[in-house]
JSON list of C-alpha atoms and ligand atoms in Angstrom, two decimals:
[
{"chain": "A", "resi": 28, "resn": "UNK", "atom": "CA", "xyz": [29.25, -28.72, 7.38]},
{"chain": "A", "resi": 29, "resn": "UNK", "atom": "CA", "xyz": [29.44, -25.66, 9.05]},
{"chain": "A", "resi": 30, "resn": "UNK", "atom": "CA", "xyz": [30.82, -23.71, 6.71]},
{"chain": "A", "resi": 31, "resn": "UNK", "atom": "CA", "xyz": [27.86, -22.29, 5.11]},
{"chain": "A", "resi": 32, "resn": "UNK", "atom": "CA", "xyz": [24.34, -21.59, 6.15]},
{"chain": "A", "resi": 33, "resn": "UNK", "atom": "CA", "xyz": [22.48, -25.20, 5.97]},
{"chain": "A", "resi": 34, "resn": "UNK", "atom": "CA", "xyz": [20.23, -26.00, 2.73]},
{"chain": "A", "resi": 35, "resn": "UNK", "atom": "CA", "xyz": [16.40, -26.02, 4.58]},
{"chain": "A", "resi": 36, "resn": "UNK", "atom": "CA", "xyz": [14.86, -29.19, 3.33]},
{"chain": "A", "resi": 37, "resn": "UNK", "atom": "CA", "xyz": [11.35, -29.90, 3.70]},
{"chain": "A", "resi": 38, "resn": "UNK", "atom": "CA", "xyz": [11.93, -32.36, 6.19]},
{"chain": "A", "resi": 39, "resn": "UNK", "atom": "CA", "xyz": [14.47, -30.80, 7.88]},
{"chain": "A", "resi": 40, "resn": "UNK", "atom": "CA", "xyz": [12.28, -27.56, 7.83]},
{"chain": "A", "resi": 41, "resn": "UNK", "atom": "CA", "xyz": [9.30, -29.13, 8.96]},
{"chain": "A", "resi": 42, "resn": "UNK", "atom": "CA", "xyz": [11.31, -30.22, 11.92]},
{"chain": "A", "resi": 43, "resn": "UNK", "atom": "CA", "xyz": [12.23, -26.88, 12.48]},
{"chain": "A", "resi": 44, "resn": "UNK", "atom": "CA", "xyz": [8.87, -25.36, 12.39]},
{"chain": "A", "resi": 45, "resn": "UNK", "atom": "CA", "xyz": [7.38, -28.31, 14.96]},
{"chain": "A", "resi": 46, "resn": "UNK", "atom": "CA", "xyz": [9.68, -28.05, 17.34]},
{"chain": "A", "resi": 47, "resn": "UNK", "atom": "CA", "xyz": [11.13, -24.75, 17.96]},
{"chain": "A", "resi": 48, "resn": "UNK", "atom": "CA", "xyz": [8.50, -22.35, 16.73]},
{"chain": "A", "resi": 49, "resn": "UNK", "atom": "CA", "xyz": [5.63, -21.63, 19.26]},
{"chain": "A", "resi": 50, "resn": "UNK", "atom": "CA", "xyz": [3.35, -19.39, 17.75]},
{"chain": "A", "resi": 51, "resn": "UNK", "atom": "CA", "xyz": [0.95, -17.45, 20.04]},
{"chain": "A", "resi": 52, "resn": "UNK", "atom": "CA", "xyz": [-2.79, -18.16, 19.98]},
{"chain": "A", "resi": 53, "resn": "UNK", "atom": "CA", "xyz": [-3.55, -14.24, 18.82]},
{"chain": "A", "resi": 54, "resn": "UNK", "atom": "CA", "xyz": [-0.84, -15.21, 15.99]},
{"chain": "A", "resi": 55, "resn": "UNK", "atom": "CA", "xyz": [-2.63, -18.34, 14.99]},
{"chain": "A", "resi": 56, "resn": "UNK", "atom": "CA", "xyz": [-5.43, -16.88, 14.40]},
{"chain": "A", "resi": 57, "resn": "UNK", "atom": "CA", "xyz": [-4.40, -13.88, 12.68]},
{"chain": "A", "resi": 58, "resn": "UNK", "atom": "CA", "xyz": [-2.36, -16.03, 10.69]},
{"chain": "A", "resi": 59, "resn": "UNK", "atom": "CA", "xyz": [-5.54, -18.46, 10.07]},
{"chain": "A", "resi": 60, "resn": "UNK", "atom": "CA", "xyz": [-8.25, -15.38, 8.79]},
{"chain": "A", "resi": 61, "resn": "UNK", "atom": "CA", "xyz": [-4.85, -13.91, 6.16]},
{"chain": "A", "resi": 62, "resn": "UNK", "atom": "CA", "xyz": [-4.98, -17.35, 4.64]},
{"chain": "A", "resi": 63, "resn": "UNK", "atom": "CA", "xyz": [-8.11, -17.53, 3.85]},
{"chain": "A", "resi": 64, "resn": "UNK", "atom": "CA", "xyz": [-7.54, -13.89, 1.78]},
{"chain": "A", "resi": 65, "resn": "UNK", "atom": "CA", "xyz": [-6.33, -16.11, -0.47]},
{"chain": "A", "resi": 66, "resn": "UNK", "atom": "CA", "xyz": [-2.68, -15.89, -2.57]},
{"chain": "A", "resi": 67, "resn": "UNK", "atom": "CA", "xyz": [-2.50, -12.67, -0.95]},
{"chain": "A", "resi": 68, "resn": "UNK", "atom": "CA", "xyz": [-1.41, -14.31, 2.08]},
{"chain": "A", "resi": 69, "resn": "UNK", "atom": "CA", "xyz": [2.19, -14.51, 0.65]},
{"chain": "A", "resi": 70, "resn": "UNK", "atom": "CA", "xyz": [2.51, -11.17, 2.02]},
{"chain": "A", "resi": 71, "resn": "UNK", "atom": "CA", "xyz": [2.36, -12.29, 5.43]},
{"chain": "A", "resi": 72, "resn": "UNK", "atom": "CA", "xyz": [6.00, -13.45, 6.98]},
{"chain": "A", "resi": 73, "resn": "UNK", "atom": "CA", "xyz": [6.19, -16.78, 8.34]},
{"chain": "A", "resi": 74, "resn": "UNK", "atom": "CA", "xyz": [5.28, -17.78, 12.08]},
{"chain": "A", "resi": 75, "resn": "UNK", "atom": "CA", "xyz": [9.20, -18.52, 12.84]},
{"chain": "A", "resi": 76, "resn": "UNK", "atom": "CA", "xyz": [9.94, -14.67, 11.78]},
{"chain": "A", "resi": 77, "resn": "UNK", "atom": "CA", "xyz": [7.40, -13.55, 13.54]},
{"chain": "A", "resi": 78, "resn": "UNK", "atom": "CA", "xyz": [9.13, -15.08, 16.91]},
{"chain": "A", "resi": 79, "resn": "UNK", "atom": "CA", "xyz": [12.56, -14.20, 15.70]},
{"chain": "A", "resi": 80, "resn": "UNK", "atom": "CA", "xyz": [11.09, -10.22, 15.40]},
{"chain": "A", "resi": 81, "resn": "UNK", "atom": "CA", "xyz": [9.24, -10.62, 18.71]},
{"chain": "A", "resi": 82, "resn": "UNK", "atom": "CA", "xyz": [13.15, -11.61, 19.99]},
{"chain": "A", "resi": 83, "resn": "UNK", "atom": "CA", "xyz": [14.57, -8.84, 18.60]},
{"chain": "A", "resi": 84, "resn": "UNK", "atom": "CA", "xyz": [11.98, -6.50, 20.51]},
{"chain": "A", "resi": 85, "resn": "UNK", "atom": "CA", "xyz": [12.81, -8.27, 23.74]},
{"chain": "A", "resi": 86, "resn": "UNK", "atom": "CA", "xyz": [16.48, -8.52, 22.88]},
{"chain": "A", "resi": 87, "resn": "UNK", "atom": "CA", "xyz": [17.07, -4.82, 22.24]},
{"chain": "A", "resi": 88, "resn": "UNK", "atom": "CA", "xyz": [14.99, -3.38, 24.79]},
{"chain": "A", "resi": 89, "resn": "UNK", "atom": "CA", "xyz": [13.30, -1.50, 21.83]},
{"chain": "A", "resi": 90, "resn": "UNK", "atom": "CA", "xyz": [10.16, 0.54, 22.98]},
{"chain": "A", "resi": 91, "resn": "UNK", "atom": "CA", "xyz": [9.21, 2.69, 19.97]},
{"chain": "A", "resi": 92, "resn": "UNK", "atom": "CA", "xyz": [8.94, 0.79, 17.24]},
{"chain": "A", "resi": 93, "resn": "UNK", "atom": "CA", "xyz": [7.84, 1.98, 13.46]},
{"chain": "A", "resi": 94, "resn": "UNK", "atom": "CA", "xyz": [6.74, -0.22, 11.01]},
{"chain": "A", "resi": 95, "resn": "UNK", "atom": "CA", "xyz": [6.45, 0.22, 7.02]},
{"chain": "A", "resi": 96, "resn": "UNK", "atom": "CA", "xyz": [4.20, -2.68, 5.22]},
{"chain": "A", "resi": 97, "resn": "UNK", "atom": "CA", "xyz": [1.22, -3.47, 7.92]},
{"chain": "A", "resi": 98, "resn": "UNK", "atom": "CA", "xyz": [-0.80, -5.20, 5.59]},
{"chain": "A", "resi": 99, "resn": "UNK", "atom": "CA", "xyz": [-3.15, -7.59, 8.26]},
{"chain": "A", "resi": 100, "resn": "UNK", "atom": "CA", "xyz": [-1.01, -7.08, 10.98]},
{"chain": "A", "resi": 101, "resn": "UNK", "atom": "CA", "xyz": [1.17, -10.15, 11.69]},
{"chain": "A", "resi": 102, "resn": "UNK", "atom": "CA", "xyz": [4.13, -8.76, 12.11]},
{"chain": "A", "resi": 103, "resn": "UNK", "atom": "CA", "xyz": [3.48, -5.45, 14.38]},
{"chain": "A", "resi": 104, "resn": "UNK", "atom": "CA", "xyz": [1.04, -8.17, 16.50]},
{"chain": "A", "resi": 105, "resn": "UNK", "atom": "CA", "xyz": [3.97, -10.03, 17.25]},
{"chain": "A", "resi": 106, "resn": "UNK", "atom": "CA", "xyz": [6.43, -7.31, 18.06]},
{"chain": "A", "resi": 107, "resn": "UNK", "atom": "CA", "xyz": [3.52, -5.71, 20.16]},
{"chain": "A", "resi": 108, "resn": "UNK", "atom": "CA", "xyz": [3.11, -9.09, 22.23]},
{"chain": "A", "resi": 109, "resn": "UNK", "atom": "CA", "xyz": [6.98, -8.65, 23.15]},
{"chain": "A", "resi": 110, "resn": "UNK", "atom": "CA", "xyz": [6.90, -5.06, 23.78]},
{"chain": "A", "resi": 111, "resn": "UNK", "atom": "CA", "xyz": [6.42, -3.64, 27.36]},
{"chain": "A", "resi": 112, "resn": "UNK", "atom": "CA", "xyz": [3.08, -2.02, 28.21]},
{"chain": "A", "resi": 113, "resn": "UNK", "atom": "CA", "xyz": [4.59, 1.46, 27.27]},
{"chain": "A", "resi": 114, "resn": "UNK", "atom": "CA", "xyz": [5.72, 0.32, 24.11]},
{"chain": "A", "resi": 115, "resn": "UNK", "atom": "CA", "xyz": [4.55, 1.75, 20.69]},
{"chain": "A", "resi": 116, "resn": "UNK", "atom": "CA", "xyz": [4.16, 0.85, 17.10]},
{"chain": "A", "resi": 117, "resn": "UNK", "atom": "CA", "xyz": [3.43, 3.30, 14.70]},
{"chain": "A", "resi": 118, "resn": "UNK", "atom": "CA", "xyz": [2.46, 1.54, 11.38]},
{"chain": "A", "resi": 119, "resn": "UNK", "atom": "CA", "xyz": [2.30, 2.71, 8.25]},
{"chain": "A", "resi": 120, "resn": "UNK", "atom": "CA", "xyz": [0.23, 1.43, 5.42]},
{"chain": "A", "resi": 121, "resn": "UNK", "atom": "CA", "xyz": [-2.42, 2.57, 2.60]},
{"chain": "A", "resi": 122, "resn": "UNK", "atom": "CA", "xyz": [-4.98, -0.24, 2.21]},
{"chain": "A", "resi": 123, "resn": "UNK", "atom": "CA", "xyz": [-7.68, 0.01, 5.10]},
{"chain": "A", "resi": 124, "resn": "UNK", "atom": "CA", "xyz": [-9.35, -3.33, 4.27]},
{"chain": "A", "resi": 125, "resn": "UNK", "atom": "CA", "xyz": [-6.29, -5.07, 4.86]},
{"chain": "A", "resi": 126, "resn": "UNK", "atom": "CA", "xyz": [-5.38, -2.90, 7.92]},
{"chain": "A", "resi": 127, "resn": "UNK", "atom": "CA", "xyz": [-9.02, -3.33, 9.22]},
{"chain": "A", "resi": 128, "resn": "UNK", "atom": "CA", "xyz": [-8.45, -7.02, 10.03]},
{"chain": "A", "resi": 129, "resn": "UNK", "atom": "CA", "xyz": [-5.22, -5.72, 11.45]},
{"chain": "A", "resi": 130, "resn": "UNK", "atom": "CA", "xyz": [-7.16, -3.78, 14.00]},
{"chain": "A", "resi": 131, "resn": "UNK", "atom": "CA", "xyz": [-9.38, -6.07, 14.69]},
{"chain": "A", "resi": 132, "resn": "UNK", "atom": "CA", "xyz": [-6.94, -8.79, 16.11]},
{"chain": "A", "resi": 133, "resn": "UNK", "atom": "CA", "xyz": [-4.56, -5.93, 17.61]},
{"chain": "A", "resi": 134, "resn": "UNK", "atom": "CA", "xyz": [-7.99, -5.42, 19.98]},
{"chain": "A", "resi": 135, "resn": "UNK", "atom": "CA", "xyz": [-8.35, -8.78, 20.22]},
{"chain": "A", "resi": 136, "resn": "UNK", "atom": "CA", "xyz": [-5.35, -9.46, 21.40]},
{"chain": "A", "resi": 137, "resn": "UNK", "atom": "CA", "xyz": [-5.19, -6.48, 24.14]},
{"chain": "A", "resi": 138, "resn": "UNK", "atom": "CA", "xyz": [-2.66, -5.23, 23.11]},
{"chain": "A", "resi": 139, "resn": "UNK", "atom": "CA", "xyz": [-4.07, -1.90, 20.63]},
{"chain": "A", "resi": 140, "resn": "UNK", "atom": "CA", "xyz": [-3.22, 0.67, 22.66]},
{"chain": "A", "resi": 141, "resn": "UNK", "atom": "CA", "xyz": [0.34, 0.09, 22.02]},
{"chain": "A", "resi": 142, "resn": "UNK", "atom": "CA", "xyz": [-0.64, 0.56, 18.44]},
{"chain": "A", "resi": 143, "resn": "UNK", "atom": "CA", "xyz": [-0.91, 3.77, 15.98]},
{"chain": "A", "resi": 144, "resn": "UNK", "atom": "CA", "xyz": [-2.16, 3.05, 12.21]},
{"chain": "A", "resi": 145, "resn": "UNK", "atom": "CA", "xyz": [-1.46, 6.12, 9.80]},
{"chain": "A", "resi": 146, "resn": "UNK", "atom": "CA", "xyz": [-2.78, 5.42, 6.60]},
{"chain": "A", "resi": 147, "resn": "UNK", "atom": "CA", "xyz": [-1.00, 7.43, 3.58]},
{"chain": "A", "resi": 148, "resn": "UNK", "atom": "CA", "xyz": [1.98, 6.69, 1.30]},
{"chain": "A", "resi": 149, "resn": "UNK", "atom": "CA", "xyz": [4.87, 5.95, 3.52]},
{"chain": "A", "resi": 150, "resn": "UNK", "atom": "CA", "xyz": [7.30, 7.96, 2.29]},
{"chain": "A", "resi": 151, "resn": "UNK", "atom": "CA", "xyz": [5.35, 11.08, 2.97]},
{"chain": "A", "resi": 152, "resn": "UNK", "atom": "CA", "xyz": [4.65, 9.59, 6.54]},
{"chain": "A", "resi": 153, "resn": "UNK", "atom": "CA", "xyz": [8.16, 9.12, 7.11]},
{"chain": "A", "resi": 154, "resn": "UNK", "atom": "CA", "xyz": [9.04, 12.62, 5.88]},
{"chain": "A", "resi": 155, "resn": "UNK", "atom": "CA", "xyz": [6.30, 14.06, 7.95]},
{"chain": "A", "resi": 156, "resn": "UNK", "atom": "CA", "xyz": [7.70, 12.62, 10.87]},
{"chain": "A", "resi": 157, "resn": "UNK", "atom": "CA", "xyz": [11.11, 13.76, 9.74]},
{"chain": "A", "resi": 158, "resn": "UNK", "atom": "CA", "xyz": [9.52, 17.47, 9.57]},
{"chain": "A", "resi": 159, "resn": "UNK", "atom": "CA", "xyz": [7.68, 16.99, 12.79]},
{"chain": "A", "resi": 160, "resn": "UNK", "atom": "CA", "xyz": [11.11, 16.39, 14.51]},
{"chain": "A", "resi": 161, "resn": "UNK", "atom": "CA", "xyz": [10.80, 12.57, 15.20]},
{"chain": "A", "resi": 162, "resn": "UNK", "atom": "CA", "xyz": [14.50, 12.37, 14.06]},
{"chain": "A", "resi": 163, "resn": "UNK", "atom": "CA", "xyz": [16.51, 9.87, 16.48]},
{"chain": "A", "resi": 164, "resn": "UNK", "atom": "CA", "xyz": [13.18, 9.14, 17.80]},
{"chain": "A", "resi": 165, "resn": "UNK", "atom": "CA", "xyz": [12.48, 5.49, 17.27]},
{"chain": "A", "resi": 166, "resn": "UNK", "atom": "CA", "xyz": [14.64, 2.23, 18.28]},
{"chain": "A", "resi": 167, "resn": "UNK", "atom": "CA", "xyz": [13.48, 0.26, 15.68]},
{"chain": "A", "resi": 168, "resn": "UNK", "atom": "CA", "xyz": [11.82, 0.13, 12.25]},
{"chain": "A", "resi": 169, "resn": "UNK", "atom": "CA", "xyz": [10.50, -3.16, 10.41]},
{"chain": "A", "resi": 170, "resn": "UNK", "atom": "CA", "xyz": [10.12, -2.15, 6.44]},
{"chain": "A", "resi": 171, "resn": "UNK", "atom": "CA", "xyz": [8.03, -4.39, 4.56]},
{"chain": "A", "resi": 172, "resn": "UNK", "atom": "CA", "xyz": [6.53, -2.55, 1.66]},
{"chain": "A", "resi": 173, "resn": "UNK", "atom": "CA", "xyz": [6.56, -2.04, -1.94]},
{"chain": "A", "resi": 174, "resn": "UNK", "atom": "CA", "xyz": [10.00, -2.78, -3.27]},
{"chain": "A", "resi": 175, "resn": "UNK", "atom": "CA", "xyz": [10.58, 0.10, -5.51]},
{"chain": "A", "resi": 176, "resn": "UNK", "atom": "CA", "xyz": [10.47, 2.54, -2.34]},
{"chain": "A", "resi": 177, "resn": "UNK", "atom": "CA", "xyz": [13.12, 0.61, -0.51]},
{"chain": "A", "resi": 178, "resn": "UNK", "atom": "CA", "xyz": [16.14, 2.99, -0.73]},
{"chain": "A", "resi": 179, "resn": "UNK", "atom": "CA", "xyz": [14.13, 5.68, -0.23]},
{"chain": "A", "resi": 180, "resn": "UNK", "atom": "CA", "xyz": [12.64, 4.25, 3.39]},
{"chain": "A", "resi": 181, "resn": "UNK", "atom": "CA", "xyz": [16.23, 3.35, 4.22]},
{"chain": "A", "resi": 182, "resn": "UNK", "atom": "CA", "xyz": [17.30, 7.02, 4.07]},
{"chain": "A", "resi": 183, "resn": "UNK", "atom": "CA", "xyz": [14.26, 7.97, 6.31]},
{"chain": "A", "resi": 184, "resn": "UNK", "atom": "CA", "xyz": [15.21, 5.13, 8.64]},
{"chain": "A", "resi": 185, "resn": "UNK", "atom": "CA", "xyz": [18.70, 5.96, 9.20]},
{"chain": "A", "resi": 186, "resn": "UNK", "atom": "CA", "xyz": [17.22, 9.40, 10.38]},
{"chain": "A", "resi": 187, "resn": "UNK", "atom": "CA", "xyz": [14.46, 8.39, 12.51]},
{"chain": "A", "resi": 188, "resn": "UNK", "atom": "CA", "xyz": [16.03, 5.22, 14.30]},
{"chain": "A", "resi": 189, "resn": "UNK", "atom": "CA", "xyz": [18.31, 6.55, 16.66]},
{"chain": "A", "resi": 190, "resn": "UNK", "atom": "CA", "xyz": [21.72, 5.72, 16.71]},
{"chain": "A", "resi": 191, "resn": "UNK", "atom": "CA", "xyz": [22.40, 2.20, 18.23]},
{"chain": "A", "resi": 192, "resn": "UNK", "atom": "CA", "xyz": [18.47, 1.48, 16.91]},
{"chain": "A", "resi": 193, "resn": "UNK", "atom": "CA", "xyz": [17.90, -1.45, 14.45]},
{"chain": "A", "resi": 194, "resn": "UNK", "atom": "CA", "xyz": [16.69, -1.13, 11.16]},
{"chain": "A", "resi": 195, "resn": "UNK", "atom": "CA", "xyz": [15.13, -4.63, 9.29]},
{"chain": "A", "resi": 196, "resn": "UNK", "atom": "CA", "xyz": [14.01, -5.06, 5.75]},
{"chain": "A", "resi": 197, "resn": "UNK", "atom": "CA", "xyz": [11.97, -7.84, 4.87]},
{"chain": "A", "resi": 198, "resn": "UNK", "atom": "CA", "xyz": [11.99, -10.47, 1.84]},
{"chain": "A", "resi": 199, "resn": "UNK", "atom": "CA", "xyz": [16.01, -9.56, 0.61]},
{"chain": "A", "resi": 200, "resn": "UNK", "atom": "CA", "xyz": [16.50, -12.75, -0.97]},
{"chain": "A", "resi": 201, "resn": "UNK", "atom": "CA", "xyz": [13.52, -12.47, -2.60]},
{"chain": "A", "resi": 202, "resn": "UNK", "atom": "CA", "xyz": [12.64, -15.60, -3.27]},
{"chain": "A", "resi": 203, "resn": "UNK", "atom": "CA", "xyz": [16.07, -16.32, -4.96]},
{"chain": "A", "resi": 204, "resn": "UNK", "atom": "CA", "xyz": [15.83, -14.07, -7.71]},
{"chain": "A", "resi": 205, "resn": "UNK", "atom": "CA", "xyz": [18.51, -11.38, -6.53]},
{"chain": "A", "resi": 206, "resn": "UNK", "atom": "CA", "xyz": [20.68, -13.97, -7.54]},
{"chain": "A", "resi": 207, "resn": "UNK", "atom": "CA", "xyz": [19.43, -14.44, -10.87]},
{"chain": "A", "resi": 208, "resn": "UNK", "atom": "CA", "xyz": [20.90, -11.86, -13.10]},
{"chain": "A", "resi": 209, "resn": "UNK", "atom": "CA", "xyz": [18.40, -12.84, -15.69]},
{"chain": "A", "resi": 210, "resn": "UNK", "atom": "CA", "xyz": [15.90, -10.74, -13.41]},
{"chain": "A", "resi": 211, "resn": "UNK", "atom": "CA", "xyz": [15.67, -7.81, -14.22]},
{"chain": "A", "resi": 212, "resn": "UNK", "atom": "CA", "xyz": [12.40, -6.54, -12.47]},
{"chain": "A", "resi": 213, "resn": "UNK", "atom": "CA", "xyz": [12.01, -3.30, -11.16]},
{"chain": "A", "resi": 214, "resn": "UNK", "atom": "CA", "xyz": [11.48, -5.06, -7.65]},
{"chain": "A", "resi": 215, "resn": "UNK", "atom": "CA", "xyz": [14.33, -7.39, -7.95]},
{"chain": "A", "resi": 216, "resn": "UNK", "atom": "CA", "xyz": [16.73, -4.50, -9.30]},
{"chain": "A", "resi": 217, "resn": "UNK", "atom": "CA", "xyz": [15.58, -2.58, -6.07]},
{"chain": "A", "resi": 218, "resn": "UNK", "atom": "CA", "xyz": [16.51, -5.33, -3.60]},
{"chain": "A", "resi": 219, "resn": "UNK", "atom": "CA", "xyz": [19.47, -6.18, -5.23]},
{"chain": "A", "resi": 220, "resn": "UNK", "atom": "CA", "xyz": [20.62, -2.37, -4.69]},
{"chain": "A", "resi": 221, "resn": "UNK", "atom": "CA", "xyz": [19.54, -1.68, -0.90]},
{"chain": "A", "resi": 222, "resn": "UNK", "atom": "CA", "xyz": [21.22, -5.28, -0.73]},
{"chain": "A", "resi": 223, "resn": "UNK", "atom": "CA", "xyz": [24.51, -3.86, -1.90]},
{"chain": "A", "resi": 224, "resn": "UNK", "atom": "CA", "xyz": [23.98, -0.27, -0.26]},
{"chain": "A", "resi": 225, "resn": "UNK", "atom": "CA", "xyz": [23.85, -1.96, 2.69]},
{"chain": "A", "resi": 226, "resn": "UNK", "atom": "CA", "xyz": [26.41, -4.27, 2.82]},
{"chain": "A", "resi": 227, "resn": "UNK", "atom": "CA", "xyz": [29.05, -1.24, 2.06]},
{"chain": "A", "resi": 228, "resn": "UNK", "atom": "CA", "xyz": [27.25, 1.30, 4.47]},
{"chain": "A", "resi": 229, "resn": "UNK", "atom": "CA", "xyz": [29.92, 2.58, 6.74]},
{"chain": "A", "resi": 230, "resn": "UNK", "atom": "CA", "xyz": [26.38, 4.10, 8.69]},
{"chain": "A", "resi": 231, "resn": "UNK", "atom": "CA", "xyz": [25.48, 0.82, 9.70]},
{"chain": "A", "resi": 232, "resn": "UNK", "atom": "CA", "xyz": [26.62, -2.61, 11.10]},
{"chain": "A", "resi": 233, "resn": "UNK", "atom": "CA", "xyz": [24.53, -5.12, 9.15]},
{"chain": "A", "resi": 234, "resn": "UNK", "atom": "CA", "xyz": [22.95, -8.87, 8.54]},
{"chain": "A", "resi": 235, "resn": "UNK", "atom": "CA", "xyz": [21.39, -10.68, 6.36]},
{"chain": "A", "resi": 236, "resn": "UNK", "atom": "CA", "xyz": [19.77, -13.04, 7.94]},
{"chain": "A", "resi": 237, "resn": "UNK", "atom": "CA", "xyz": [18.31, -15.84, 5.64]},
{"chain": "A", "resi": 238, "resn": "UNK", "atom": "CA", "xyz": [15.02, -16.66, 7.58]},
{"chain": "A", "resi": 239, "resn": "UNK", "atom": "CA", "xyz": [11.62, -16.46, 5.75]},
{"chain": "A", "resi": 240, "resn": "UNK", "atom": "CA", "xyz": [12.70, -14.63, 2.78]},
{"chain": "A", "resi": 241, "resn": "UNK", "atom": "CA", "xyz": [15.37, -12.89, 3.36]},
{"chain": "A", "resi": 242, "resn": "UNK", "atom": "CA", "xyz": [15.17, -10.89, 6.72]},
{"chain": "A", "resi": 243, "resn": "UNK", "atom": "CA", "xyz": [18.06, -7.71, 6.99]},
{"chain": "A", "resi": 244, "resn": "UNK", "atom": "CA", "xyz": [19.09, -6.46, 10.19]},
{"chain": "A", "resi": 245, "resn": "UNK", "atom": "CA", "xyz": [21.12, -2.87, 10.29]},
{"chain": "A", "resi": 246, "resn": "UNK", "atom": "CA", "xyz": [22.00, -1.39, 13.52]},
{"chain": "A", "resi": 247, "resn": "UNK", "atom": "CA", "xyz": [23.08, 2.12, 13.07]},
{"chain": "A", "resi": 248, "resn": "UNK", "atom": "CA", "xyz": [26.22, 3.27, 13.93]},
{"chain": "B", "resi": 12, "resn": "CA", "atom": "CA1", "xyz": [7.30, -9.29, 3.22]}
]
């Protein structure tokens, strides 16, 4: 029974969802405009990861926060509701019509002075922080970006989270399909790597915890 994580039925996850997960208004109605985007919407993580990150935030004490994969916002809104008035996110992300509803509901919310926006590829952000001398100088990063690029942000992050910081990595279950061998997709080859990077990393003491799709947690050492 409790030897393995427990199979999420609809029922059981609906359950789940109802009871434990209180999703703040700003969150509802971030989460309410992103649907209406369409399909695209998928790219948003679910209301019950968004309190787990916002738990993480207040768990660690984390203050300077970076975060790869903005796309509307959801998730750097609900880290920025847990973090202290001082606290910063600096998010990185290239589309500015999906960052501009981002904004929009950071203001709304009160809470976008906590937030920086840099639009350009993230690896050369990352690198230009790296080359600014922002190593060691964040306690947490949230990647959630393209797929491909994962190993390369981990690198970055294990050089600009300091040490004892937390590193996550969203959607490493990836729907399933890193257990699939059959898949051979760029994207799923690329998860399936950082998945096994990580899980022999003598840098890091990691997670995988298997909420939304797949949410990795990586303090390092
Ligand atoms: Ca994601």
């Amino acid at each position: 029974m409790s030897a393995r994580t427990i199979q999420m039925t609809d029922a059981l996850y609906a359950y789940y969802r109802d009871t434990t997960v209180r999703e703040p208004a700003a969150l509802a109605r971030l989460r309410a405009e992103t649907a209406a985007l369409g399909g695209v919407s998928r790219m948003q993580i679910s209301p019950e990861q968004g309190q787990f990150m916002g738990l993480l935030v207040a768990m660690t004490g984390a203050k300077r926060l970076l975060e790869v994969g903005t796309f509307t916002g959801y998730s750097a809104l609900a880290c920025a509701l847990a973090l202290p008035e001082d606290g910063t996110i600096l998010c990185c992300d290239v589309s500015e019509e999906w960052t501009s509803v981002a904004r929009r509901h950071w203001a709304e919310a009160g809470v976008a002075h906590k937030l920086t926006l840099k639009l350009a590829p993230a690896l050369e952000t990352l690198d230009g922080l790296l080359a600014d001398g922002r190593a060691d100088g964040f306690d947490m990063a949230f990647i959630d970006a393209d797929k491909a690029n994962y190993g390369g942000y981990y690198e970055r992050a294990l050089k600009l989270v300091r040490p004892g910081g937390l590193i996550c990595f969203d959607n490493t279950l990836w729907g399933g399909a890193v257990a699939d061998p059959a898949d051979t997709t760029a994207d799923t080859t690329a998860l399936r790597a950082l998945n096994a990077t990580i899980a022999d990393d003598p840098r890091v003491m990691s997670c995988l915890v298997p909420i939304g799709d797949g949410l990795t947690l990586a303090i390092r050492r």
